[in-house]
CSV table of C-alpha atoms in Angstrom, one decimal:
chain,number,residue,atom,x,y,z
A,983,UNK,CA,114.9,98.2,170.7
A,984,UNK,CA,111.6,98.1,169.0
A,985,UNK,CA,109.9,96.2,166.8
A,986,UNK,CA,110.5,99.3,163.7
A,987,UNK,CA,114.1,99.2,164.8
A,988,UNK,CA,114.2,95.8,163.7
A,989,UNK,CA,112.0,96.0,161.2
A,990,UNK,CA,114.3,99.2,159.5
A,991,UNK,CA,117.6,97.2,160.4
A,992,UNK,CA,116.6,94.2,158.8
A,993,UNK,CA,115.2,96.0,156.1
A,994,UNK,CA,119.4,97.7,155.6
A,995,UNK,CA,121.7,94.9,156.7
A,996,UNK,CA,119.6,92.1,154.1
A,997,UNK,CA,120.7,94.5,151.1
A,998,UNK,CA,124.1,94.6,152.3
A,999,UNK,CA,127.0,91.6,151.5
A,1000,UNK,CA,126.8,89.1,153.8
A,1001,UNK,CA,130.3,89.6,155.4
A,1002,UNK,CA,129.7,93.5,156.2
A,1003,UNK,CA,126.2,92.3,158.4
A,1004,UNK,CA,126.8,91.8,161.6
A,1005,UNK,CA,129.3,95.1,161.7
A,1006,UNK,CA,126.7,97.4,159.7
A,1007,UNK,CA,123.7,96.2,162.1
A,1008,UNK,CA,125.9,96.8,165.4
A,1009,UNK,CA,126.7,99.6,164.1
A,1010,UNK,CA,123.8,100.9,162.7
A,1011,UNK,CA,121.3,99.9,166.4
A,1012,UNK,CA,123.8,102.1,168.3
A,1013,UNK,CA,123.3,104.7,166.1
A,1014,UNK,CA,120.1,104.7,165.5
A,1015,UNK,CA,119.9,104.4,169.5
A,1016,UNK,CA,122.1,107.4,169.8
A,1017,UNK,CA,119.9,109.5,167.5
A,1018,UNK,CA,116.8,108.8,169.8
A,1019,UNK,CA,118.2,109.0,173.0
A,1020,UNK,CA,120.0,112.2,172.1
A,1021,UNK,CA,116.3,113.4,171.4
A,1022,UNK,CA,114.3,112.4,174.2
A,1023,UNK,CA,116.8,114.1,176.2
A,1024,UNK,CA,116.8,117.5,174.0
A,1025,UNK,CA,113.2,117.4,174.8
A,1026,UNK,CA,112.7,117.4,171.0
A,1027,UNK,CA,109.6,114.8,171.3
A,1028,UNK,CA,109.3,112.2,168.7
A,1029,UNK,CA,111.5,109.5,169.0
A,1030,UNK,CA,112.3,106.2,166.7
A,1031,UNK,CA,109.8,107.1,163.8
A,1032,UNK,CA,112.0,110.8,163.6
A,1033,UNK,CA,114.5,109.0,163.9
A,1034,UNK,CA,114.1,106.6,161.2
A,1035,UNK,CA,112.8,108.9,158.8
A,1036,UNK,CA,115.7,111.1,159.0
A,1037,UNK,CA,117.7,107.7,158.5
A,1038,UNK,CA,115.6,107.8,155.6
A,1039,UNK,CA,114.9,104.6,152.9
A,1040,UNK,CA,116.6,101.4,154.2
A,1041,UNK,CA,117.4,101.0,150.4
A,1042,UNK,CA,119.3,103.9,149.4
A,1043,UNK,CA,121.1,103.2,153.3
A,1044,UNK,CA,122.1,100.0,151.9
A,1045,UNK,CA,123.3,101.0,148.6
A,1046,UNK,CA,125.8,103.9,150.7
A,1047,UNK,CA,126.7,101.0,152.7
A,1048,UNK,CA,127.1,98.4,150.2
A,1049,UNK,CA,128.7,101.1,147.7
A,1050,UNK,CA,126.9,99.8,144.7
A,1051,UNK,CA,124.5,101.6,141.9
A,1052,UNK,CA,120.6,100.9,142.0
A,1053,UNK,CA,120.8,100.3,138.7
A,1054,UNK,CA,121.2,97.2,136.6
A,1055,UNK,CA,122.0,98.9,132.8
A,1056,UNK,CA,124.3,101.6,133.4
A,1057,UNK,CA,124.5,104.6,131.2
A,1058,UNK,CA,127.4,104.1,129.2
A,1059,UNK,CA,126.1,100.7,127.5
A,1060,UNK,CA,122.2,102.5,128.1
A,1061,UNK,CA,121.6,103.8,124.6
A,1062,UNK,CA,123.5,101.0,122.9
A,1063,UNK,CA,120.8,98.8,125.3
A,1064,UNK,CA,117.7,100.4,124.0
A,1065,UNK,CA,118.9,100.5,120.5
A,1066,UNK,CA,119.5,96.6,120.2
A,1067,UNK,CA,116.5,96.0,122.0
A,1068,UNK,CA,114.6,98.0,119.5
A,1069,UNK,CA,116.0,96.6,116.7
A,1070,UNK,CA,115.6,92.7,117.3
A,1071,UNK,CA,112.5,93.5,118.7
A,1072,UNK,CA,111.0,95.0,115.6
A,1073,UNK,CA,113.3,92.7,113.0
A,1074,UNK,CA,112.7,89.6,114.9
A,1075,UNK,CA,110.1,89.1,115.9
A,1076,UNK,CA,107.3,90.0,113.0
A,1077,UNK,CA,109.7,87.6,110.7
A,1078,UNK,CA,109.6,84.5,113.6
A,1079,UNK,CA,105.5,85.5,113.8
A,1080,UNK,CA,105.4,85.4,109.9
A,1081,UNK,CA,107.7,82.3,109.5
A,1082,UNK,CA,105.8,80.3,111.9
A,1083,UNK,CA,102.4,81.4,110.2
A,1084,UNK,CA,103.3,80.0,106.9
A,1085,UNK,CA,104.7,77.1,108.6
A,1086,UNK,CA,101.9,75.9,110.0
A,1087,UNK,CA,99.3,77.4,107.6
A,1088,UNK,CA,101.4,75.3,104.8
A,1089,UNK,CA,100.5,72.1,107.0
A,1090,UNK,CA,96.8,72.6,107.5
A,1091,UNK,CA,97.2,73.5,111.1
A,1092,UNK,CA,95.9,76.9,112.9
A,1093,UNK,CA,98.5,79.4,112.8
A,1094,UNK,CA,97.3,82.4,114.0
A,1095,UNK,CA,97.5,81.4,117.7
A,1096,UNK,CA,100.9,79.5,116.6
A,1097,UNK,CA,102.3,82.5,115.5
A,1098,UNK,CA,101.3,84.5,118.2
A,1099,UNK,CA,102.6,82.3,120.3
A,1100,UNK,CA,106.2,82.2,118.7
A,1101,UNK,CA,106.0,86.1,118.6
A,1102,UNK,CA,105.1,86.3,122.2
A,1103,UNK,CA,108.2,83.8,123.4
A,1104,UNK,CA,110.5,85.3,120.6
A,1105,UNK,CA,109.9,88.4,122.5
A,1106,UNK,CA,110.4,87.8,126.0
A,1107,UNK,CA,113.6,85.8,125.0
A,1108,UNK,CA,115.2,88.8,123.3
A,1109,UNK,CA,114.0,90.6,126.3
A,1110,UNK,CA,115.1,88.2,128.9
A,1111,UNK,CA,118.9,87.5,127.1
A,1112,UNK,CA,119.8,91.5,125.8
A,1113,UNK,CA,119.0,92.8,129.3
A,1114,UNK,CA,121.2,90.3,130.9
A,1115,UNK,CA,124.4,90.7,128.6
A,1116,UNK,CA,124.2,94.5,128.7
A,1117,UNK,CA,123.9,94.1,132.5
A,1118,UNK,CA,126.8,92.0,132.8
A,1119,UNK,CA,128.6,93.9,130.3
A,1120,UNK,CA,127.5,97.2,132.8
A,1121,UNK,CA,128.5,95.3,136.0
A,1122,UNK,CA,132.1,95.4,134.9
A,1123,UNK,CA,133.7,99.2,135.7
A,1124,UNK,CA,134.9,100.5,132.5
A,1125,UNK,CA,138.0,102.5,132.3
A,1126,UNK,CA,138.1,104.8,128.9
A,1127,UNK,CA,141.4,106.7,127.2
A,1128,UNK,CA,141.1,108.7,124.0
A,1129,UNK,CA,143.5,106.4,122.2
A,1130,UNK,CA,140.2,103.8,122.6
A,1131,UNK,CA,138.6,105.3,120.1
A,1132,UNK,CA,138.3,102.8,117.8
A,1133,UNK,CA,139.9,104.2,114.0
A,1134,UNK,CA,137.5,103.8,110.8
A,1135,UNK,CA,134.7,102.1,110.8
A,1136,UNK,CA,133.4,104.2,113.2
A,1137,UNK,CA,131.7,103.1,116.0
A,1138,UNK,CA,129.0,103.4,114.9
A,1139,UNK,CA,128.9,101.6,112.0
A,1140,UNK,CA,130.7,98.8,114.0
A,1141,UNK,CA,127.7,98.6,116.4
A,1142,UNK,CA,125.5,98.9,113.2
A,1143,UNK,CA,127.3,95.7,112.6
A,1144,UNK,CA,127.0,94.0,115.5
A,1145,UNK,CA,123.2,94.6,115.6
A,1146,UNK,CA,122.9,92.8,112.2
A,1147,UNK,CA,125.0,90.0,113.4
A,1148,UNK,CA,122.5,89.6,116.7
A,1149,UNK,CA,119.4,89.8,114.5
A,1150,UNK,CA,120.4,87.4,112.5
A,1151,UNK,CA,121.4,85.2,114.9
A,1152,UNK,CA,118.4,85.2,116.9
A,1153,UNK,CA,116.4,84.8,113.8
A,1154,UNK,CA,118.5,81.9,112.6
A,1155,UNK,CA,118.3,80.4,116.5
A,1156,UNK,CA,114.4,81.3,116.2
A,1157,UNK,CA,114.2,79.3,112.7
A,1158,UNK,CA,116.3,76.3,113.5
A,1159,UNK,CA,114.1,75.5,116.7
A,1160,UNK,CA,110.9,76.1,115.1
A,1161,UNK,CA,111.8,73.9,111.9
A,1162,UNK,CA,113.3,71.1,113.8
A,1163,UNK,CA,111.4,68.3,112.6
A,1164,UNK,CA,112.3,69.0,109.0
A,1165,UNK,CA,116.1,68.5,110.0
A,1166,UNK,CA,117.8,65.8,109.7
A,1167,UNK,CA,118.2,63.2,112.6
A,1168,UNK,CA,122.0,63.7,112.5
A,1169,UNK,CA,121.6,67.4,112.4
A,1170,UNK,CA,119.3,67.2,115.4
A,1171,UNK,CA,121.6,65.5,117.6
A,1172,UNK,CA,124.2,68.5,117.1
A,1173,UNK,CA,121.9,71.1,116.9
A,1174,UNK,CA,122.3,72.4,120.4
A,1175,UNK,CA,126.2,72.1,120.1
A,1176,UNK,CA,126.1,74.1,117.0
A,1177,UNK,CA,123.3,77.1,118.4
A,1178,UNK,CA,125.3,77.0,121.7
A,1179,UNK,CA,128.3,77.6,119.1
A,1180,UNK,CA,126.4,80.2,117.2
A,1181,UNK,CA,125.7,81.8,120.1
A,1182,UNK,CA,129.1,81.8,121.1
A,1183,UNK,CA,130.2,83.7,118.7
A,1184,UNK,CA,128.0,86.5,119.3
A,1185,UNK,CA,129.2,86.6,122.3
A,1186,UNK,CA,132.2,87.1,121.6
A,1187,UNK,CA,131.7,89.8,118.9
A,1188,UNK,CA,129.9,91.9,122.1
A,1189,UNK,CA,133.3,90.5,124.0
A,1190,UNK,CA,135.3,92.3,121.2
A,1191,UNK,CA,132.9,95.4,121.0
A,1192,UNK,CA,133.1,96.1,124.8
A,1193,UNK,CA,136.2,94.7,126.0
A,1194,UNK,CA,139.7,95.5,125.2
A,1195,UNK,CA,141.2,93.4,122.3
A,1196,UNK,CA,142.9,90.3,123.6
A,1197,UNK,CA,145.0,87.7,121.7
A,1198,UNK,CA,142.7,84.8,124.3
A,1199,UNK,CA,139.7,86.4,123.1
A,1200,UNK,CA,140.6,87.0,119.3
A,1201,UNK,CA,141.4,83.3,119.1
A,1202,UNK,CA,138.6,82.1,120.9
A,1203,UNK,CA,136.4,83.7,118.8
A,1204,UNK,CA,137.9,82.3,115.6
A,1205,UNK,CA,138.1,78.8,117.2
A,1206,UNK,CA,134.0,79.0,117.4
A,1207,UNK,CA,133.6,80.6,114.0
A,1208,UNK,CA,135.6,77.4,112.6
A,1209,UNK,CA,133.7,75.2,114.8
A,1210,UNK,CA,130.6,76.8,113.2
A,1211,UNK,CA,131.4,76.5,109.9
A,1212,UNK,CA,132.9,73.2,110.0
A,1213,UNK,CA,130.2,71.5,111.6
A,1214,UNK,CA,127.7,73.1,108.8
A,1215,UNK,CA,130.5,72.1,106.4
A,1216,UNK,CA,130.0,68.4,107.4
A,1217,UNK,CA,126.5,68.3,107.6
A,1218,UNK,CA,125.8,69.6,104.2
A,1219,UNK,CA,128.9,67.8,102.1
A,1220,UNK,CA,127.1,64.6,103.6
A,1221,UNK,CA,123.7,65.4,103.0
A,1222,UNK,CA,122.6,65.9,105.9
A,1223,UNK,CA,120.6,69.1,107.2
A,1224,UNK,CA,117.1,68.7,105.6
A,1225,UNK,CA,115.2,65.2,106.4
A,1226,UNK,CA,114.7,63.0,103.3
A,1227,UNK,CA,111.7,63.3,101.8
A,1228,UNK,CA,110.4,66.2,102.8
A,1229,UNK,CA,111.3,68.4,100.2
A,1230,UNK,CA,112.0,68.3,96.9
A,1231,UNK,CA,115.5,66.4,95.8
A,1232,UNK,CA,117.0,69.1,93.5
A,1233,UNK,CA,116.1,71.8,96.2
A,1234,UNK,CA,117.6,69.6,98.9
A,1235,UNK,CA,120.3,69.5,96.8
A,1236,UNK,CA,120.6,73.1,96.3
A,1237,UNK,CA,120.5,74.0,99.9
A,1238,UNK,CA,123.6,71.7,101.2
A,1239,UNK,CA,125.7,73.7,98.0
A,1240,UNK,CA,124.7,76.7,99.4
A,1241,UNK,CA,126.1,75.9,102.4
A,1242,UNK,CA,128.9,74.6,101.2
A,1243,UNK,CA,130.0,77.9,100.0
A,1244,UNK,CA,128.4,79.5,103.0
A,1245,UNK,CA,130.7,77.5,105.4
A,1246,UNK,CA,133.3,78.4,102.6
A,1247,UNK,CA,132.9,82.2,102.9
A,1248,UNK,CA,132.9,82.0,106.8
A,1249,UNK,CA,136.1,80.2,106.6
A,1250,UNK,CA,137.5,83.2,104.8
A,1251,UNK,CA,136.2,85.8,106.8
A,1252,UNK,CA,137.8,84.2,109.3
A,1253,UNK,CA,140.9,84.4,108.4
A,1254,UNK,CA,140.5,88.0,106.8
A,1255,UNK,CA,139.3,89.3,110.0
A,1256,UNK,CA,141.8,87.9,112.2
A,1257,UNK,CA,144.9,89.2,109.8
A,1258,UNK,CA,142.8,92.7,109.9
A,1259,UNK,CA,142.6,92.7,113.7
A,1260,UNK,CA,146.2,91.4,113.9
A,1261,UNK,CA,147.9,94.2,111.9
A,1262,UNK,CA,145.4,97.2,113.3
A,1263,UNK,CA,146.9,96.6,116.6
B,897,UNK,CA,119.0,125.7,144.9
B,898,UNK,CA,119.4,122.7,147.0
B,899,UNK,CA,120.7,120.6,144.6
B,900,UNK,CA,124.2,123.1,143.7
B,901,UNK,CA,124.7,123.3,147.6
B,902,UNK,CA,124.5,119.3,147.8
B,903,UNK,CA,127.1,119.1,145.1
B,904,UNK,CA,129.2,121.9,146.2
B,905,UNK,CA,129.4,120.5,149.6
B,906,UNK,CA,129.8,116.6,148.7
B,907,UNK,CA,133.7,116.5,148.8
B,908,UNK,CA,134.0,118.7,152.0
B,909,UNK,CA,132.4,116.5,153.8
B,910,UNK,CA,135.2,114.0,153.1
B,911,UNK,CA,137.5,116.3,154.4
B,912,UNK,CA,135.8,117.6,157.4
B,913,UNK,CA,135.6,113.9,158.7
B,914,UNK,CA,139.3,113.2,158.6
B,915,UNK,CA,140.0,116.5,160.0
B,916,UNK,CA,137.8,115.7,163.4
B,917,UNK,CA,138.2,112.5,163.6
B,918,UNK,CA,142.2,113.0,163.7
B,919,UNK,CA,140.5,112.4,167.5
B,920,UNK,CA,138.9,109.1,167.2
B,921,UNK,CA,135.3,109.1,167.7
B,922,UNK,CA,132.2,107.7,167.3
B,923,UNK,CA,129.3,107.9,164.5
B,924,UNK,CA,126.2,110.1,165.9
B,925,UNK,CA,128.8,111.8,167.8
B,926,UNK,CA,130.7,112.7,164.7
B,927,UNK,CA,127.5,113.8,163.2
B,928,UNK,CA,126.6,116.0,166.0
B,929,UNK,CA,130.3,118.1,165.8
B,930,UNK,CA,130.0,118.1,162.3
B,931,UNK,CA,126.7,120.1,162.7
B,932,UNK,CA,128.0,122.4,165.3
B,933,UNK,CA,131.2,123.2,163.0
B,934,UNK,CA,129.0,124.2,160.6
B,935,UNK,CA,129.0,120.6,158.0
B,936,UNK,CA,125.2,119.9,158.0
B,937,UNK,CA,125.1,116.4,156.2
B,938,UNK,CA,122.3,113.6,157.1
B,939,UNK,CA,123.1,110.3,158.6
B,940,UNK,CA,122.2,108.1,155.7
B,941,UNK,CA,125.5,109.8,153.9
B,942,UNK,CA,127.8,109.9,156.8
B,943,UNK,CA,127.6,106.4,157.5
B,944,UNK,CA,128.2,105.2,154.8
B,945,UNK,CA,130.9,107.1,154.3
B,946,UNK,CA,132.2,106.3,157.2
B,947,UNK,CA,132.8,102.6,155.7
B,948,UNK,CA,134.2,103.9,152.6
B,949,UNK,CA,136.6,106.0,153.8
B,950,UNK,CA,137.7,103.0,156.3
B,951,UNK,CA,137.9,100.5,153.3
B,952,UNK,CA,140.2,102.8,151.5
B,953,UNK,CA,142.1,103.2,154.3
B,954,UNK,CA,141.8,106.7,155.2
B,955,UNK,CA,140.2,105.6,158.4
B,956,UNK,CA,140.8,103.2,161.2
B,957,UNK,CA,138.3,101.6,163.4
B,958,UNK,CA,138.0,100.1,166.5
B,959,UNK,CA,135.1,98.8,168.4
B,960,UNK,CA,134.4,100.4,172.2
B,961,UNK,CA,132.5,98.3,174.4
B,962,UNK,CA,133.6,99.5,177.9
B,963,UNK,CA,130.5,101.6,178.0
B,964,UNK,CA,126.9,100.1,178.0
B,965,UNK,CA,126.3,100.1,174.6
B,966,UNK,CA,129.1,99.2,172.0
B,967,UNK,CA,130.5,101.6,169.3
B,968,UNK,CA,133.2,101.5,166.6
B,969,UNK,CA,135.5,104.4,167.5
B,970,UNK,CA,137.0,105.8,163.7
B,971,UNK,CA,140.2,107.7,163.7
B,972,UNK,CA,141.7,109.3,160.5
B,973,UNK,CA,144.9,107.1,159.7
B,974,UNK,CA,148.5,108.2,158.2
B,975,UNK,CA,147.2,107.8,155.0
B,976,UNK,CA,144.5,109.9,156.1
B,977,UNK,CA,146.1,112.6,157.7
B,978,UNK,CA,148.1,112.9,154.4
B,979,UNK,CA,145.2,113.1,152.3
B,980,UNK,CA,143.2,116.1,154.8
B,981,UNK,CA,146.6,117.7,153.9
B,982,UNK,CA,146.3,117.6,150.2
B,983,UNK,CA,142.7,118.2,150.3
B,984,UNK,CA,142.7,121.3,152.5
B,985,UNK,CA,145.5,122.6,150.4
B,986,UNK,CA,143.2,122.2,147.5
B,987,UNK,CA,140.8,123.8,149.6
B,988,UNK,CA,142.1,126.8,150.0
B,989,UNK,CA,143.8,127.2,146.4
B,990,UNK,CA,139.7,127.4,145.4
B,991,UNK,CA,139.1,129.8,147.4
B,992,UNK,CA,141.9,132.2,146.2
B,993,UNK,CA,140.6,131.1,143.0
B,994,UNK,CA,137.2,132.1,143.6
B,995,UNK,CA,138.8,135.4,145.2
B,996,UNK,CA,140.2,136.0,141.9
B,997,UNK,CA,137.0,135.7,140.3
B,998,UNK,CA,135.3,137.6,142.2
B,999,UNK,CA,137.8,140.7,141.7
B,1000,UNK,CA,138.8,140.6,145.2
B,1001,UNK,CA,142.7,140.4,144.7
């Protein structure tokens, strides 16, 4: 065997699971050794590189073999991929950019290259964390009935829903890690419990967009809605989200009531969504 | 052109395989009866086919390594032979089909 014969195996069998190697490259070398034999003695001329360009691209060989798509967003989540993108991508990131701007313009600092930095991250995180839930949410075969289609709202307006809820999650996300040092210390030491919770529940309003309705997964996702609310709840009947003294009193004031009743109104949606889920199915 | 007579042969190719290889055989050698019967397909799809069809179980393997150089020896299974029935069947049900289309019957 030649050095391209190696060079084309290795190429195949390092695309291929790791179990299926060793047969696929035995496999394969005779073949391959079969096809160039067979034309040295046909008299055809040529030899391996014929022979390995009729094998054609080790990749494509490997994705027969390995029975997989060379793809990594499939086309039945593709259009609800691009649109999302789209949309956090304009939404997002010119209100982070703008945020961070007055931020830092308000406290004498330069903002410009603040703010482009915060757009620049802003943007490759949207990038970075859409492309690998739609990827895992493509990785999973799909199997699709009439009787899925999902009665009023449509589905459309449900995904018109669901890219509200990401936009404003990854804005709020966005805000909370930029303004930071204006929380308060007891507000810091949850705040990664409490985006990681956030966060959550995004994931599991995708979880309830793509996948099949699941008691597990309904109550799951309330359990982190509560969680949510209840830890904002806490924070802000104790007075503690914004640091003392940074803003005014009255308008600290005014923020913890409002999300009070924010933490209030989740609650309730709670509730109202879960009895709405429960008797739809 | 080429692209209707790629999809129109795709599935016959499944068919032709567990018809010959109701004899088991051997990869190129496969490839090389499947020409002469008149199923031109390249390499790159029968291999791999030749996997999928065996992890389904339509096929059997075995490896051969009495002669110099080892091959895995594929023979259409029971399940196999079962399916080439239902297939051909199919096969030529289109064709009366087509028959009728054309004006022919």
């Amino acid at each position: 065997m030649s050095a391209l014969v190696d060079r084309y195996v290795e190429a195949v069998v390092t695309r291929v699971p790791k179990g299926q190697r060793v047969d696929i490259e035995r496999e394969l070398r005779a073949s391959i050794a079969d096809a160039v034999e067979m034309r040295v003695e046909g008299g055809e001329g040529g030899g391996e590189v014929e022979v390995l360009t009729e094998f054609g691209d080790p990749v494509r060989l490997a994705a027969g073999y390995a029975d997989r798509p060379l793809r990594l967003i499939g086309p039945e989540v593709y259009l609800d991929y691009t649109r999302l993108l789209t949309a956090l991508v304009v939404t997002v990131v010119p209100g982070v950019a703008v945020a961070v701007g007055l931020m830092r313009a308000l406290s004498d600092k330069t903002f410009v290259v603040e703010s482009l930095t915060a757009a620049l991250h802003t943007t490759v995180h949207i990038g970075f964390w859409t492309t690998l839930v739609f990827a895992l949410i493509s990785c999973k075969p799909r199997s699709w009935a009439p009787e899925k289609l999902p009665a009023k709202p449509t589905r459309r307006a449900r995904y018109t829903e669901l890219v509200t809820q990401t936009a404003i999650t990854v804005w709020f996300v966005a805000f909370l890690l930029y303004a930071r040092e204006w929380l308060d210390p007891r507000f810091n030491s949850v705040l990664y419990l409490f985006m990681a919770l956030v966060i959550a529940t995004l994931g599991f309003s995708f979880a309830a967009h793509y996948a099949r309705w699941s008691i597990p997964l309904a109550v799951a996702r309330a359990a982190t809605e509560v969680a949510c609310s209840t830890i904002l709840l806490w924070l802000a009947s104790t007075d503690h989200v914004v640091k003392a003294g940074v803003w005014e009193p009255d308008l600290v004031n005014a923020v913890h009531t409002g999300l009070t009743i924010l933490a209030c109104v989740s609650y309730l949606h709670t509730v109202i969504e879960g009895v709405k889920a429960a008797q739809q199915r | 052109m080429a692209t209707h007579l790629q999809e129109l042969r795709r599935g016959t190719v499944v068919l032709a395989c567990l018809l010959v290889l109701r004899e088991a055989n051997y990869g190129y050698a496969l490839l090389e009866v499947l020409e002469r019967r008149g199923f031109a397909v390249d390499a790159n799809t029968l291999y791999p086919l030749l996997r999928r069809l065996e992890k389904q179980g339509l096929l059997v393997s075995e490896w051969n390594t009495d002669e110099s150089r080892p091959r895995k020896f594929y023979r259409t299974s029971e399940a196999g032979g079962v399916m080439a029935g239902e297939l051909a069947r199919d096969w030529v049900g289109l064709d009366l089909a087509f028959r009728g289309l054309k004006g022919e019957l």
